[in-house]
Every structure is written in structure tokens, then in C-alpha cells.
Amino acid sequence: RDCRGPYCHFICDFHAHLADSEIIGLLGGYWDRDNRVLYIQAPFPCRATERDDDGATDVEMDPASELHIREIIQQHGMQVVGWYHSHPKF
């Protein structure tokens, strides 16, 4: 079971509509082992790697961006609990 923060879908959708190519980001939150609930508190957009094509069907997270966003998630008292990406032309 998962529990998402009230703005998670909105922020992911907004992020996806900012680009013509796929976007990617990390999800911050925590796992409640006792109750078996994954709390997804916030999405954190990341930069994608540079591409030679239009980036419409696949995406890779920029490693430097990933490390930076992981630090930000930890600073907010959360853990990385997942990732998200879009499929703008599917």
C-alpha cells in the first residue's frame, strides 16, 4: 500500500508538461515497515542526460543531478523511495 502527499501527482504532471521529451525525477518519503505503508511525500525533478535524438521514448537521469537531489531529499528528512518519468509521445 502507498500513501501519496497531496501535491505529488500535480508536481509530476507539471514537470512533464514543461518539456517535449521525457522527464525524470526521484520520489522522497519513507517506508513504514510495521504498517507496510510506503509514504511518498514529494517528487524531486532531476535533469536528464543529453541526448542525440528527441528523447521521446526513453530517458536517463544525469548522475550529478541525482546525487544533488539525493542530498536535498536527505536534508528534508526523507529517503529516496522511488522515481518517476514520463512518456510524452506514447
Tab-separated table of N, CA, C and O in Angstrom:
chain	number	residue	atom	x	y	z
A	1	ARG	N	0.845	-1.179	0.000
A	1	ARG	CA	0.000	0.000	0.000
A	1	ARG	C	0.886	1.235	0.000
A	1	ARG	O	1.965	1.234	0.578
A	2	ASP	N	0.422	2.275	-0.656
A	2	ASP	CA	1.185	3.520	-0.617
A	2	ASP	C	0.254	4.678	-0.270
A	2	ASP	O	-0.951	4.604	-0.420
A	3	CYS	N	0.868	5.726	0.219
A	3	CYS	CA	0.145	6.940	0.595
A	3	CYS	C	0.927	8.110	0.013
A	3	CYS	O	2.100	8.292	0.334
A	4	ARG	N	0.291	8.888	-0.862
A	4	ARG	CA	0.987	9.986	-1.539
A	4	ARG	C	0.576	11.324	-0.957
A	4	ARG	O	-0.587	11.537	-0.625
A	5	GLY	N	1.543	12.242	-0.905
A	5	GLY	CA	1.262	13.608	-0.490
A	5	GLY	C	0.290	14.264	-1.452
A	5	GLY	O	0.179	13.865	-2.614
A	6	PRO	N	-0.412	15.296	-1.007
A	6	PRO	CA	-1.490	15.884	-1.807
A	6	PRO	C	-1.052	16.521	-3.125
A	6	PRO	O	-1.859	16.652	-4.037
A	7	TYR	N	0.205	16.906	-3.263
A	7	TYR	CA	0.638	17.593	-4.470
A	7	TYR	C	1.555	16.751	-5.353
A	7	TYR	O	2.031	17.239	-6.373
A	8	CYS	N	1.804	15.514	-5.001
A	8	CYS	CA	2.742	14.682	-5.770
A	8	CYS	C	2.331	14.540	-7.233
A	8	CYS	O	3.143	14.750	-8.129
A	9	HIS	N	1.091	14.166	-7.483
A	9	HIS	CA	0.645	13.993	-8.867
A	9	HIS	C	0.729	15.310	-9.638
A	9	HIS	O	1.154	15.338	-10.794
A	10	PHE	N	0.303	16.376	-9.002
A	10	PHE	CA	0.312	17.685	-9.666
A	10	PHE	C	1.723	18.085	-10.071
A	10	PHE	O	1.954	18.520	-11.202
A	11	ILE	N	2.687	17.950	-9.166
A	11	ILE	CA	4.058	18.370	-9.461
A	11	ILE	C	4.660	17.497	-10.561
A	11	ILE	O	5.324	18.012	-11.468
A	12	CYS	N	4.426	16.181	-10.516
A	12	CYS	CA	4.939	15.303	-11.577
A	12	CYS	C	4.320	15.667	-12.924
A	12	CYS	O	5.017	15.736	-13.937
A	13	ASP	N	3.023	15.904	-12.930
A	13	ASP	CA	2.336	16.269	-14.168
A	13	ASP	C	2.834	17.618	-14.689
A	13	ASP	O	3.086	17.775	-15.886
A	14	PHE	N	2.990	18.582	-13.798
A	14	PHE	CA	3.508	19.896	-14.181
A	14	PHE	C	4.903	19.765	-14.776
A	14	PHE	O	5.206	20.331	-15.825
A	15	HIS	N	5.768	18.988	-14.127
A	15	HIS	CA	7.128	18.748	-14.607
A	15	HIS	C	7.079	18.165	-16.020
A	15	HIS	O	7.816	18.598	-16.910
A	16	ALA	N	6.192	17.186	-16.245
A	16	ALA	CA	6.097	16.540	-17.555
A	16	ALA	C	5.659	17.504	-18.645
A	16	ALA	O	6.081	17.369	-19.794
A	17	HIS	N	4.847	18.491	-18.288
A	17	HIS	CA	4.352	19.432	-19.291
A	17	HIS	C	5.327	20.588	-19.569
A	17	HIS	O	5.043	21.441	-20.403
A	18	LEU	N	6.463	20.588	-18.916
A	18	LEU	CA	7.477	21.611	-19.156
A	18	LEU	C	8.415	21.237	-20.307
A	18	LEU	O	9.234	22.055	-20.709
A	19	ALA	N	8.308	20.004	-20.812
A	19	ALA	CA	9.260	19.542	-21.821
A	19	ALA	C	8.549	18.734	-22.903
A	19	ALA	O	7.483	18.156	-22.672
A	20	ASP	N	9.179	18.678	-24.087
A	20	ASP	CA	8.679	17.847	-25.175
A	20	ASP	C	9.266	16.440	-25.109
A	20	ASP	O	8.761	15.521	-25.736
A	21	SER	N	10.350	16.277	-24.372
A	21	SER	CA	10.981	14.970	-24.232
A	21	SER	C	10.640	14.400	-22.853
A	21	SER	O	10.013	15.066	-22.029
A	22	GLU	N	11.045	13.152	-22.627
A	22	GLU	CA	10.767	12.531	-21.333
A	22	GLU	C	11.466	13.292	-20.216
A	22	GLU	O	12.542	13.851	-20.392
A	23	ILE	N	10.823	13.277	-19.049
A	23	ILE	CA	11.404	13.883	-17.846
A	23	ILE	C	11.595	12.775	-16.819
A	23	ILE	O	11.039	11.679	-16.956
A	24	ILE	N	12.392	13.074	-15.794
A	24	ILE	CA	12.683	12.075	-14.771
A	24	ILE	C	12.912	12.772	-13.437
A	24	ILE	O	13.346	13.923	-13.395
A	25	GLY	N	12.617	12.074	-12.371
A	25	GLY	CA	12.842	12.628	-11.039
A	25	GLY	C	12.794	11.537	-9.983
A	25	GLY	O	12.447	10.387	-10.263
A	26	LEU	N	13.141	11.914	-8.770
A	26	LEU	CA	13.127	10.999	-7.633
A	26	LEU	C	11.940	11.301	-6.728
A	26	LEU	O	11.461	12.434	-6.680
A	27	LEU	N	11.483	10.290	-6.009
A	27	LEU	CA	10.399	10.445	-5.056
A	27	LEU	C	10.956	10.346	-3.645
A	27	LEU	O	11.679	9.402	-3.318
A	28	GLY	N	10.622	11.320	-2.810
A	28	GLY	CA	11.080	11.330	-1.433
A	28	GLY	C	9.968	10.919	-0.486
A	28	GLY	O	8.805	11.258	-0.692
A	29	GLY	N	10.326	10.202	0.553
A	29	GLY	CA	9.346	9.776	1.541
A	29	GLY	C	9.979	8.810	2.517
A	29	GLY	O	11.157	8.909	2.826
A	30	TYR	N	9.181	7.847	2.980
A	30	TYR	CA	9.712	6.831	3.874
A	30	TYR	C	8.832	5.587	3.861
A	30	TYR	O	7.679	5.626	3.461
A	31	TRP	N	9.412	4.472	4.287
A	31	TRP	CA	8.738	3.185	4.364
A	31	TRP	C	8.434	2.897	5.827
A	31	TRP	O	9.322	2.871	6.665
A	32	ASP	N	7.165	2.708	6.127
A	32	ASP	CA	6.721	2.315	7.463
A	32	ASP	C	6.641	0.790	7.479
A	32	ASP	O	5.660	0.210	7.027
A	33	ARG	N	7.691	0.162	7.967
A	33	ARG	CA	7.797	-1.294	7.945
A	33	ARG	C	6.704	-1.957	8.777
A	33	ARG	O	6.122	-2.961	8.377
A	34	ASP	N	6.399	-1.399	9.941
A	34	ASP	CA	5.414	-2.012	10.837
A	34	ASP	C	4.027	-2.083	10.202
A	34	ASP	O	3.317	-3.075	10.351
A	35	ASN	N	3.620	-1.026	9.512
A	35	ASN	CA	2.301	-0.976	8.889
A	35	ASN	C	2.316	-1.320	7.407
A	35	ASN	O	1.271	-1.308	6.761
A	36	ARG	N	3.517	-1.574	6.872
A	36	ARG	CA	3.704	-1.914	5.454
A	36	ARG	C	3.081	-0.867	4.539
A	36	ARG	O	2.323	-1.171	3.621
A	37	VAL	N	3.423	0.402	4.827
A	37	VAL	CA	2.924	1.524	4.034
A	37	VAL	C	4.111	2.334	3.523
A	37	VAL	O	5.007	2.681	4.289
A	38	LEU	N	4.114	2.627	2.236
A	38	LEU	CA	5.115	3.494	1.629
A	38	LEU	C	4.526	4.895	1.554
A	38	LEU	O	3.506	5.102	0.897
A	39	TYR	N	5.136	5.834	2.228
A	39	TYR	CA	4.700	7.227	2.206
A	39	TYR	C	5.537	7.985	1.183
A	39	TYR	O	6.750	8.135	1.350
A	40	ILE	N	4.899	8.432	0.123
A	40	ILE	CA	5.558	9.243	-0.900
A	40	ILE	C	5.171	10.681	-0.601
A	40	ILE	O	4.040	11.089	-0.808
A	41	GLN	N	6.131	11.446	-0.088
A	41	GLN	CA	5.829	12.787	0.386
A	41	GLN	C	6.019	13.866	-0.672
A	41	GLN	O	5.305	14.864	-0.657
A	42	ALA	N	6.986	13.674	-1.584
A	42	ALA	CA	7.243	14.731	-2.561
A	42	ALA	C	8.068	14.216	-3.730
A	42	ALA	O	8.955	13.390	-3.547
A	43	PRO	N	7.774	14.706	-4.940
A	43	PRO	CA	8.626	14.424	-6.096
A	43	PRO	C	9.729	15.480	-6.203
A	43	PRO	O	9.516	16.637	-5.832
A	44	PHE	N	10.873	15.064	-6.692
A	44	PHE	CA	12.010	15.968	-6.863
A	44	PHE	C	12.523	15.836	-8.295
A	44	PHE	O	13.188	14.850	-8.629
A	45	PRO	N	12.189	16.789	-9.167
A	45	PRO	CA	12.646	16.720	-10.562
A	45	PRO	C	14.177	16.686	-10.664
A	45	PRO	O	14.874	17.351	-9.891
A	46	CYS	N	14.672	15.896	-11.603
A	46	CYS	CA	16.106	15.786	-11.886
A	46	CYS	C	16.362	16.144	-13.342
A	46	CYS	O	15.463	16.099	-14.173
A	47	ARG	N	17.610	16.471	-13.640
A	47	ARG	CA	17.999	16.690	-15.028
A	47	ARG	C	18.213	15.348	-15.708
A	47	ARG	O	18.661	14.384	-15.082
A	48	ALA	N	17.908	15.301	-16.986
A	48	ALA	CA	18.178	14.122	-17.800
A	48	ALA	C	19.526	14.296	-18.491
A	48	ALA	O	20.020	15.419	-18.635
A	49	THR	N	20.103	13.194	-18.925
A	49	THR	CA	21.353	13.274	-19.682
A	49	THR	C	21.071	13.865	-21.060
A	49	THR	O	19.946	13.833	-21.553
A	50	GLU	N	22.098	14.417	-21.676
A	50	GLU	CA	21.982	14.956	-23.033
A	50	GLU	C	21.724	13.812	-24.000
A	50	GLU	O	22.235	12.711	-23.829
A	51	ARG	N	20.940	14.096	-25.028
A	51	ARG	CA	20.550	13.063	-25.982
A	51	ARG	C	20.835	13.512	-27.409
A	51	ARG	O	20.818	14.695	-27.700
A	52	ASP	N	21.051	12.539	-28.299
A	52	ASP	CA	21.222	12.823	-29.719
A	52	ASP	C	19.892	12.759	-30.464
A	52	ASP	O	19.772	13.284	-31.567
A	53	ASP	N	18.888	12.100	-29.852
A	53	ASP	CA	17.576	12.012	-30.501
A	53	ASP	C	16.596	12.931	-29.761
A	53	ASP	O	16.998	13.741	-28.931
A	54	ASP	N	15.303	12.783	-30.053
A	54	ASP	CA	14.316	13.684	-29.443
A	54	ASP	C	13.954	13.316	-28.008
A	54	ASP	O	13.241	14.041	-27.332
A	55	GLY	N	14.438	12.169	-27.494
A	55	GLY	CA	14.180	11.784	-26.118
A	55	GLY	C	12.728	11.464	-25.829
A	55	GLY	O	12.279	11.560	-24.693
A	56	ALA	N	11.983	11.058	-26.836
A	56	ALA	CA	10.551	10.835	-26.667
A	56	ALA	C	10.213	9.458	-26.106
A	56	ALA	O	9.108	9.254	-25.628
A	57	THR	N	11.141	8.508	-26.179
A	57	THR	CA	10.789	7.150	-25.765
A	57	THR	C	11.649	6.582	-24.639
A	57	THR	O	11.358	5.497	-24.148
A	58	ASP	N	12.685	7.275	-24.230
A	58	ASP	CA	13.468	6.812	-23.081
A	58	ASP	C	14.233	7.985	-22.488
A	58	ASP	O	14.391	9.026	-23.117
A	59	VAL	N	14.669	7.814	-21.244
A	59	VAL	CA	15.339	8.885	-20.526
A	59	VAL	C	16.325	8.281	-19.530
A	59	VAL	O	16.099	7.183	-19.017
A	60	GLU	N	17.426	8.991	-19.299
A	60	GLU	CA	18.393	8.595	-18.281
A	60	GLU	C	18.648	9.788	-17.379
A	60	GLU	O	18.775	10.924	-17.841
A	61	MET	N	18.737	9.522	-16.085
A	61	MET	CA	18.979	10.577	-15.106
A	61	MET	C	20.447	10.984	-15.125
A	61	MET	O	21.342	10.139	-15.148
A	62	ASP	N	20.689	12.290	-15.121
A	62	ASP	CA	22.052	12.807	-15.053
A	62	ASP	C	22.630	12.436	-13.683
A	62	ASP	O	22.030	12.756	-12.651
A	63	PRO	N	23.779	11.736	-13.635
A	63	PRO	CA	24.338	11.280	-12.361
A	63	PRO	C	24.620	12.404	-11.360
A	63	PRO	O	24.368	12.253	-10.158
A	64	ALA	N	25.127	13.533	-11.832
A	64	ALA	CA	25.413	14.652	-10.916
A	64	ALA	C	24.111	15.213	-10.341
A	64	ALA	O	24.033	15.542	-9.148
A	65	SER	N	23.086	15.300	-11.177
A	65	SER	CA	21.785	15.773	-10.722
A	65	SER	C	21.205	14.809	-9.687
A	65	SER	O	20.651	15.233	-8.666
A	66	GLU	N	21.340	13.508	-9.941
A	66	GLU	CA	20.827	12.511	-8.998
A	66	GLU	C	21.480	12.661	-7.627
A	66	GLU	O	20.793	12.668	-6.597
A	67	LEU	N	22.794	12.791	-7.592
A	67	LEU	CA	23.490	12.947	-6.308
A	67	LEU	C	23.040	14.207	-5.576
A	67	LEU	O	22.813	14.192	-4.362
A	68	HIS	N	22.899	15.290	-6.317
A	68	HIS	CA	22.461	16.560	-5.729
A	68	HIS	C	21.051	16.431	-5.141
A	68	HIS	O	20.794	16.845	-4.008
A	69	ILE	N	20.133	15.837	-5.893
A	69	ILE	CA	18.758	15.690	-5.426
A	69	ILE	C	18.678	14.718	-4.254
A	69	ILE	O	17.898	14.930	-3.310
A	70	ARG	N	19.483	13.663	-4.253
A	70	ARG	CA	19.504	12.749	-3.108
A	70	ARG	C	19.901	13.492	-1.832
A	70	ARG	O	19.330	13.245	-0.765
A	71	GLU	N	20.867	14.398	-1.930
A	71	GLU	CA	21.277	15.198	-0.770
A	71	GLU	C	20.131	16.088	-0.295
A	71	GLU	O	19.891	16.214	0.910
A	72	ILE	N	19.425	16.707	-1.226
A	72	ILE	CA	18.293	17.567	-0.870
A	72	ILE	C	17.201	16.758	-0.172
A	72	ILE	O	16.635	17.195	0.844
A	73	ILE	N	16.912	15.573	-0.690
A	73	ILE	CA	15.897	14.712	-0.076
A	73	ILE	C	16.301	14.370	1.365
A	73	ILE	O	15.479	14.448	2.285
A	74	GLN	N	17.563	14.020	1.572
A	74	GLN	CA	18.049	13.714	2.920
A	74	GLN	C	17.966	14.936	3.829
A	74	GLN	O	17.615	14.818	5.009
A	75	GLN	N	18.281	16.114	3.306
A	75	GLN	CA	18.201	17.342	4.098
A	75	GLN	C	16.772	17.629	4.560
A	75	GLN	O	16.560	18.287	5.568
A	76	HIS	N	15.792	17.136	3.816
A	76	HIS	CA	14.387	17.302	4.190
A	76	HIS	C	13.898	16.166	5.091
A	76	HIS	O	12.701	16.044	5.347
A	77	GLY	N	14.803	15.322	5.551
A	77	GLY	CA	14.449	14.243	6.467
A	77	GLY	C	13.731	13.077	5.809
A	77	GLY	O	13.016	12.327	6.479
A	78	MET	N	13.910	12.921	4.511
A	78	MET	CA	13.259	11.839	3.778
A	78	MET	C	14.305	10.908	3.185
A	78	MET	O	15.495	11.202	3.211
A	79	GLN	N	13.823	9.811	2.632
A	79	GLN	CA	14.646	8.861	1.902
A	79	GLN	C	14.149	8.810	0.465
A	79	GLN	O	12.991	9.129	0.190
A	80	VAL	N	15.011	8.375	-0.446
A	80	VAL	CA	14.565	8.126	-1.815
A	80	VAL	C	13.765	6.831	-1.786
A	80	VAL	O	14.265	5.785	-1.365
A	81	VAL	N	12.486	6.911	-2.194
A	81	VAL	CA	11.613	5.735	-2.171
A	81	VAL	C	11.188	5.302	-3.578
A	81	VAL	O	10.454	4.331	-3.726
A	82	GLY	N	11.626	6.023	-4.586
A	82	GLY	CA	11.277	5.656	-5.948
A	82	GLY	C	11.669	6.731	-6.929
A	82	GLY	O	12.363	7.686	-6.582
A	83	TRP	N	11.230	6.554	-8.147
A	83	TRP	CA	11.500	7.528	-9.194
A	83	TRP	C	10.296	7.572	-10.127
A	83	TRP	O	9.444	6.696	-10.104
A	84	TYR	N	10.241	8.611	-10.937
A	84	TYR	CA	9.163	8.757	-11.907
A	84	TYR	C	9.733	9.255	-13.218
A	84	TYR	O	10.831	9.794	-13.265
A	85	HIS	N	8.995	9.015	-14.287
A	85	HIS	CA	9.366	9.552	-15.583
A	85	HIS	C	8.117	9.611	-16.449
A	85	HIS	O	7.070	9.070	-16.089
A	86	SER	N	8.223	10.276	-17.576
A	86	SER	CA	7.059	10.458	-18.451
A	86	SER	C	7.250	9.711	-19.771
A	86	SER	O	8.353	9.279	-20.107
A	87	HIS	N	6.156	9.610	-20.506
A	87	HIS	CA	6.149	9.092	-21.868
A	87	HIS	C	5.344	10.072	-22.715
A	87	HIS	O	4.173	9.845	-22.990
A	88	PRO	N	5.968	11.170	-23.132
A	88	PRO	CA	5.188	12.220	-23.800
A	88	PRO	C	4.621	11.845	-25.163
A	88	PRO	O	3.639	12.441	-25.591
A	89	LYS	N	5.206	10.885	-25.843
A	89	LYS	CA	4.727	10.574	-27.191
A	89	LYS	C	4.202	9.153	-27.327
A	89	LYS	O	4.060	8.655	-28.424
A	90	PHE	N	3.882	8.516	-26.218
A	90	PHE	CA	3.272	7.176	-26.260
A	90	PHE	C	1.784	7.320	-26.311
A	90	PHE	O	1.165	8.123	-25.746
